[in-house]
PDB file of C-alpha atoms in Angstrom:
ATOM      1  CA  MET A1451     100.075 112.330  68.359  1.00 85.00           C
ATOM      2  CA  GLU A1452      99.103 108.540  68.903  1.00 93.00           C
ATOM      3  CA  ARG A1453     101.425 107.513  65.948  1.00 93.00           C
ATOM      4  CA  ASN A1454     104.408 109.395  67.546  1.00 96.00           C
ATOM      5  CA  VAL A1455     104.144 107.584  70.845  1.00 97.00           C
ATOM      6  CA  VAL A1456     103.762 104.108  69.183  1.00 97.00           C
ATOM      7  CA  LEU A1457     106.834 105.048  67.080  1.00 97.00           C
ATOM      8  CA  ILE A1458     108.856 106.087  70.101  1.00 98.00           C
ATOM      9  CA  ALA A1459     107.802 102.936  71.965  1.00 98.00           C
ATOM     10  CA  LEU A1460     108.514 100.630  68.910  1.00 98.00           C
ATOM     11  CA  PHE A1461     112.080 101.897  68.401  1.00 98.00           C
ATOM     12  CA  ALA A1462     112.969 102.070  72.053  1.00 98.00           C
ATOM     13  CA  ALA A1463     112.040  98.129  71.885  1.00 98.00           C
ATOM     14  CA  LEU A1464     114.173  97.785  68.847  1.00 98.00           C
ATOM     15  CA  ILE A1465     117.053  98.959  70.886  1.00 98.00           C
ATOM     16  CA  ALA A1466     116.266  96.124  73.540  1.00 97.00           C
ATOM     17  CA  VAL A1467     115.942  93.825  71.074  1.00 97.00           C
ATOM     18  CA  LEU A1468     119.201  94.653  69.459  1.00 96.00           C
ATOM     19  CA  GLY A1469     120.436  93.820  73.264  1.00 93.00           C
ATOM     20  CA  LEU A1470     119.922  90.141  72.288  1.00 91.00           C
ATOM     21  CA  ILE A1471     122.947  90.039  70.166  1.00 91.00           C
ATOM     22  CA  PRO A1472     125.596  88.772  71.937  1.00 86.00           C
ATOM     23  CA  LYS A1473     127.996  91.732  73.404  1.00 87.00           C
ATOM     24  CA  ILE A1474     131.828  91.614  72.974  1.00 86.00           C
ATOM     25  CA  ASN A1475     133.581  92.507  76.232  1.00 84.00           C
ATOM     26  CA  LEU A1476     136.447  94.984  76.232  1.00 81.00           C
ATOM     27  CA  ILE A1477     138.908  95.381  78.680  1.00 78.00           C
ATOM     28  CA  SER A1478     137.696  99.025  79.464  1.00 81.00           C
ATOM     29  CA  GLY A1479     134.346  97.493  80.807  1.00 80.00           C
ATOM     30  CA  VAL A1480     132.388  98.894  77.854  1.00 87.00           C
ATOM     31  CA  PRO A1481     130.935  96.111  75.490  1.00 86.00           C
ATOM     32  CA  ILE A1482     130.390  96.187  71.980  1.00 89.00           C
ATOM     33  CA  THR A1483     126.848  95.825  71.031  1.00 92.00           C
ATOM     34  CA  ALA A1484     124.479  96.211  68.245  1.00 95.00           C
ATOM     35  CA  GLN A1485     122.361  98.683  70.527  1.00 97.00           C
ATOM     36  CA  SER A1486     124.338 101.812  68.958  1.00 97.00           C
ATOM     37  CA  LEU A1487     122.888 100.990  65.687  1.00 98.00           C
ATOM     38  CA  GLY A1488     119.153 101.160  67.220  1.00 98.00           C
ATOM     39  CA  VAL A1489     120.133 104.560  68.226  1.00 98.00           C
ATOM     40  CA  MET A1490     121.312 105.709  64.936  1.00 98.00           C
ATOM     41  CA  LEU A1491     118.171 104.610  63.406  1.00 98.00           C
ATOM     42  CA  CYS A1492     115.928 106.359  66.156  1.00 98.00           C
ATOM     43  CA  GLY A1493     117.434 109.565  64.841  1.00 98.00           C
ATOM     44  CA  THR A1494     117.485 108.641  61.365  1.00 98.00           C
ATOM     45  CA  VAL A1495     114.034 107.285  60.819  1.00 98.00           C
ATOM     46  CA  LEU A1496     112.154 109.064  63.724  1.00 98.00           C
ATOM     47  CA  GLY A1497     114.062 112.492  63.639  1.00 98.00           C
ATOM     48  CA  ALA A1498     115.760 114.370  66.297  1.00 98.00           C
ATOM     49  CA  ARG A1499     112.930 115.194  68.756  1.00 98.00           C
ATOM     50  CA  ARG A1500     111.245 111.736  68.449  1.00 98.00           C
ATOM     51  CA  GLY A1501     114.460 109.785  68.074  1.00 98.00           C
ATOM     52  CA  ALA A1502     115.753 110.990  71.359  1.00 98.00           C
ATOM     53  CA  LEU A1503     112.764 110.544  73.343  1.00 98.00           C
ATOM     54  CA  ALA A1504     112.737 106.740  72.050  1.00 98.00           C
ATOM     55  CA  VAL A1505     116.239 106.548  73.553  1.00 98.00           C
ATOM     56  CA  LEU A1506     115.069 108.325  76.632  1.00 98.00           C
ATOM     57  CA  LEU A1507     112.312 105.826  77.057  1.00 98.00           C
ATOM     58  CA  PHE A1508     114.436 102.943  76.567  1.00 98.00           C
ATOM     59  CA  LEU A1509     117.047 104.675  79.091  1.00 98.00           C
ATOM     60  CA  LEU A1510     114.103 104.981  81.727  1.00 98.00           C
ATOM     61  CA  LEU A1511     113.264 101.435  81.449  1.00 98.00           C
ATOM     62  CA  VAL A1512     116.808 100.670  82.070  1.00 98.00           C
ATOM     63  CA  ALA A1513     117.429 102.864  85.062  1.00 98.00           C
ATOM     64  CA  LEU A1514     114.081 101.042  86.523  1.00 98.00           C
ATOM     65  CA  GLY A1515     116.086  97.737  86.408  1.00 97.00           C
ATOM     66  CA  LEU A1516     114.895  96.067  83.272  1.00 97.00           C
ATOM     67  CA  PRO A1517     117.545  94.157  81.744  1.00 96.00           C
ATOM     68  CA  LEU A1518     117.534  95.419  78.583  1.00 96.00           C
ATOM     69  CA  LEU A1519     121.132  96.373  77.732  1.00 95.00           C
ATOM     70  CA  ALA A1520     123.411  93.561  76.106  1.00 92.00           C
ATOM     71  CA  GLY A1521     123.948  90.855  78.221  1.00 90.00           C
ATOM     72  CA  GLY A1522     120.963  91.489  80.410  1.00 93.00           C
ATOM     73  CA  ARG A1523     122.130  94.248  81.948  1.00 94.00           C
ATOM     74  CA  GLY A1524     119.939  97.185  83.748  1.00 96.00           C
ATOM     75  CA  GLY A1525     119.304  99.145  86.907  1.00 97.00           C
ATOM     76  CA  LEU A1526     120.866 102.494  88.306  1.00 96.00           C
ATOM     77  CA  GLY A1527     124.563 101.268  88.768  1.00 95.00           C
ATOM     78  CA  LEU A1528     125.188 101.285  85.157  1.00 95.00           C
ATOM     79  CA  PHE A1529     125.029 105.012  85.322  1.00 96.00           C
ATOM     80  CA  VAL A1530     128.208 105.180  87.446  1.00 95.00           C
ATOM     81  CA  SER A1531     129.912 102.357  85.203  1.00 95.00           C
ATOM     82  CA  PRO A1532     132.566 102.854  82.394  1.00 95.00           C
ATOM     83  CA  SER A1533     129.594 102.709  80.086  1.00 95.00           C
ATOM     84  CA  ALA A1534     127.666 105.702  81.943  1.00 97.00           C
ATOM     85  CA  GLY A1535     128.925 108.215  79.378  1.00 97.00           C
ATOM     86  CA  PHE A1536     127.723 106.108  76.391  1.00 97.00           C
ATOM     87  CA  LEU A1537     124.202 105.775  78.201  1.00 97.00           C
ATOM     88  CA  ILE A1538     124.061 109.429  78.825  1.00 98.00           C
ATOM     89  CA  GLY A1539     125.314 109.921  75.184  1.00 98.00           C
ATOM     90  CA  PHE A1540     122.723 107.852  73.305  1.00 98.00           C
ATOM     91  CA  PRO A1541     119.811 110.345  73.325  1.00 98.00           C
ATOM     92  CA  ILE A1542     122.199 113.316  72.287  1.00 98.00           C
ATOM     93  CA  ALA A1543     123.459 110.592  69.349  1.00 98.00           C
ATOM     94  CA  ALA A1544     119.877 109.886  68.134  1.00 98.00           C
ATOM     95  CA  PHE A1545     119.060 113.681  68.247  1.00 98.00           C
ATOM     96  CA  VAL A1546     121.983 114.779  66.169  1.00 98.00           C
ATOM     97  CA  ALA A1547     121.584 111.855  63.633  1.00 98.00           C
ATOM     98  CA  GLY A1548     117.906 112.957  63.303  1.00 98.00           C
ATOM     99  CA  LEU A1549     119.004 116.550  62.963  1.00 98.00           C
ATOM    100  CA  VAL A1550     121.541 115.994  60.161  1.00 98.00           C
ATOM    101  CA  VAL A1551     118.809 114.058  58.158  1.00 98.00           C
ATOM    102  CA  GLU A1552     116.256 116.600  58.900  1.00 97.00           C
ATOM    103  CA  LYS A1553     118.279 119.417  57.678  1.00 97.00           C
ATOM    104  CA  LEU A1554     120.066 117.974  54.678  1.00 97.00           C
ATOM    105  CA  LYS A1555     117.148 117.364  52.509  1.00 94.00           C
ATOM    106  CA  ALA A1556     118.810 118.309  49.551  1.00 93.00           C
ATOM    107  CA  ILE A1557     121.013 115.683  49.283  1.00 94.00           C
ATOM    108  CA  PRO A1558     120.129 111.702  48.932  1.00 96.00           C
ATOM    109  CA  LEU A1559     118.713 110.198  52.005  1.00 95.00           C
ATOM    110  CA  THR A1560     121.220 107.358  52.188  1.00 96.00           C
ATOM    111  CA  ALA A1561     124.131 110.023  52.181  1.00 97.00           C
ATOM    112  CA  SER A1562     122.487 112.232  54.854  1.00 97.00           C
ATOM    113  CA  ALA A1563     121.339 109.122  56.997  1.00 98.00           C
ATOM    114  CA  ILE A1564     125.247 107.920  57.074  1.00 98.00           C
ATOM    115  CA  LEU A1565     126.230 111.205  57.819  1.00 98.00           C
ATOM    116  CA  GLY A1566     123.753 111.850  60.335  1.00 98.00           C
ATOM    117  CA  ALA A1567     124.524 108.314  61.997  1.00 98.00           C
ATOM    118  CA  VAL A1568     128.474 108.828  61.735  1.00 98.00           C
ATOM    119  CA  LEU A1569     127.993 112.565  63.239  1.00 98.00           C
ATOM    120  CA  GLY A1570     125.431 111.366  65.885  1.00 98.00           C
ATOM    121  CA  GLY A1571     126.225 107.640  66.463  1.00 97.00           C
ATOM    122  CA  ILE A1572     129.910 108.313  66.397  1.00 98.00           C
ATOM    123  CA  VAL A1573     131.000 111.628  67.133  1.00 98.00           C
ATOM    124  CA  ALA A1574     128.255 113.056  69.462  1.00 98.00           C
ATOM    125  CA  LEU A1575     128.168 109.453  71.359  1.00 98.00           C
ATOM    126  CA  TYR A1576     131.930 109.274  72.022  1.00 98.00           C
ATOM    127  CA  ILE A1577     132.459 112.825  73.464  1.00 98.00           C
ATOM    128  CA  PRO A1578     130.298 111.449  76.520  1.00 98.00           C
ATOM    129  CA  GLY A1579     131.549 108.121  76.303  1.00 97.00           C
ATOM    130  CA  ILE A1580     135.154 108.989  76.253  1.00 98.00           C
ATOM    131  CA  ILE A1581     134.654 111.272  79.223  1.00 98.00           C
ATOM    132  CA  GLY A1582     132.745 108.837  80.999  1.00 97.00           C
ATOM    133  CA  MET A1583     135.475 106.134  80.793  1.00 96.00           C
ATOM    134  CA  ALA A1584     138.262 108.559  81.583  1.00 97.00           C
ATOM    135  CA  ILE A1585     136.106 109.537  85.124  1.00 97.00           C
ATOM    136  CA  THR A1586     135.101 105.957  85.921  1.00 97.00           C
ATOM    137  CA  LEU A1587     138.372 104.349  85.121  1.00 96.00           C
ATOM    138  CA  GLU A1588     140.696 107.225  86.368  1.00 97.00           C
ATOM    139  CA  LYS A1589     142.017 107.552  82.971  1.00 97.00           C
ATOM    140  CA  SER A1590     143.334 110.390  81.124  1.00 98.00           C
ATOM    141  CA  LEU A1591     141.139 111.699  78.166  1.00 98.00           C
ATOM    142  CA  PRO A1592     143.875 110.735  75.752  1.00 98.00           C
ATOM    143  CA  GLU A1593     144.154 107.020  77.429  1.00 97.00           C
ATOM    144  CA  ALA A1594     140.191 106.841  77.496  1.00 97.00           C
ATOM    145  CA  ALA A1595     139.931 107.650  73.690  1.00 97.00           C
ATOM    146  CA  MET A1596     142.293 104.960  73.178  1.00 96.00           C
ATOM    147  CA  LEU A1597     140.102 102.591  74.649  1.00 95.00           C
ATOM    148  CA  ALA A1598     137.212 104.031  72.433  1.00 94.00           C
ATOM    149  CA  LEU A1599     139.299 102.987  69.511  1.00 94.00           C
ATOM    150  CA  PRO A1600     138.317  99.326  69.053  1.00 93.00           C
ATOM    151  CA  PHE A1601     134.437 100.571  68.669  1.00 94.00           C
ATOM    152  CA  LEU A1602     135.285 102.606  65.720  1.00 95.00           C
ATOM    153  CA  PRO A1603     135.384 100.087  62.777  1.00 94.00           C
ATOM    154  CA  GLY A1604     131.905  98.459  63.908  1.00 95.00           C
ATOM    155  CA  ASP A1605     130.325 101.684  64.505  1.00 97.00           C
ATOM    156  CA  LEU A1606     131.322 102.736  61.095  1.00 97.00           C
ATOM    157  CA  ILE A1607     129.757  99.789  59.811  1.00 97.00           C
ATOM    158  CA  LYS A1608     126.658 100.423  61.799  1.00 97.00           C
ATOM    159  CA  ALA A1609     126.418 103.876  60.311  1.00 98.00           C
ATOM    160  CA  GLY A1610     126.475 102.578  56.648  1.00 98.00           C
ATOM    161  CA  ILE A1611     123.973 100.140  57.702  1.00 98.00           C
ATOM    162  CA  ALA A1612     121.512 102.731  59.348  1.00 98.00           C
ATOM    163  CA  GLY A1613     121.941 104.720  56.184  1.00 97.00           C
ATOM    164  CA  MET A1614     121.044 102.073  53.997  1.00 98.00           C
ATOM    165  CA  LEU A1615     117.980 100.927  56.190  1.00 98.00           C
ATOM    166  CA  THR A1616     116.636 104.218  56.352  1.00 98.00           C
ATOM    167  CA  ALA A1617     116.711 104.847  52.750  1.00 97.00           C
ATOM    168  CA  ALA A1618     115.333 101.451  51.923  1.00 97.00           C
ATOM    169  CA  LEU A1619     112.498 102.002  54.255  1.00 97.00           C
ATOM    170  CA  ALA A1620     111.761 105.404  52.635  1.00 96.00           C
ATOM    171  CA  LYS A1621     111.603 103.880  49.184  1.00 96.00           C
ATOM    172  CA  ALA A1622     109.194 100.929  50.479  1.00 96.00           C
ATOM    173  CA  ARG A1623     107.141 103.406  52.913  1.00 94.00           C
ATOM    174  CA  PRO A1624     108.072 106.717  52.360  1.00 91.00           C
ATOM    175  CA  ASP A1625     105.624 108.135  55.309  1.00 92.00           C
ATOM    176  CA  ALA A1626     107.672 106.020  57.683  1.00 92.00           C
ATOM    177  CA  VAL A1627     110.826 108.180  57.520  1.00 95.00           C
ATOM    178  CA  LEU A1628     109.458 110.982  59.789  1.00 94.00           C
ATOM    179  CA  SER A1629     113.089 112.752  59.766  1.00 94.00           C
ATOM    180  CA  ARG A1630     112.198 113.615  56.100  1.00 88.00           C
ATOM    181  CA  ALA A1631     108.417 114.418  56.651  1.00 82.00           C
TER     182      ALA A1631
END
């Protein structure tokens, strides 16, 4: 139990630390950040439930006003901004990424972690993200989807990194990858 609490807090902190990497502002008002890599890692390393809990802890801290998002942003106002859908999608993304890794134990961890990061950290994350941009920016869903396209190349790279880091961690410390426990 204590180990789970510590790991959930540690991965929430990892997402926050990844916010220190400078963001790239886009015209949509949703910046490109490294924090989605942290969300992917929450799922691929901790598994579905613990990964989603780590992200929910991070979002609670953001909602309370801690400036943990890239660029030092925090507070409830972010949950009605163009980024709102992506923030809402973060725990879903971690859950899906973890679920994929948990269920696909028959294939190599690198492959299942990359697939989990793509399905969770891109597909499952983009759905609420695009809907959120459509609502807050008063765009159609196809227009909002076009605004999300600049995120795709970087997110595919982050999914590959998440898969390789998860596999490397499993090789170095097999008990640390709870998604495969």
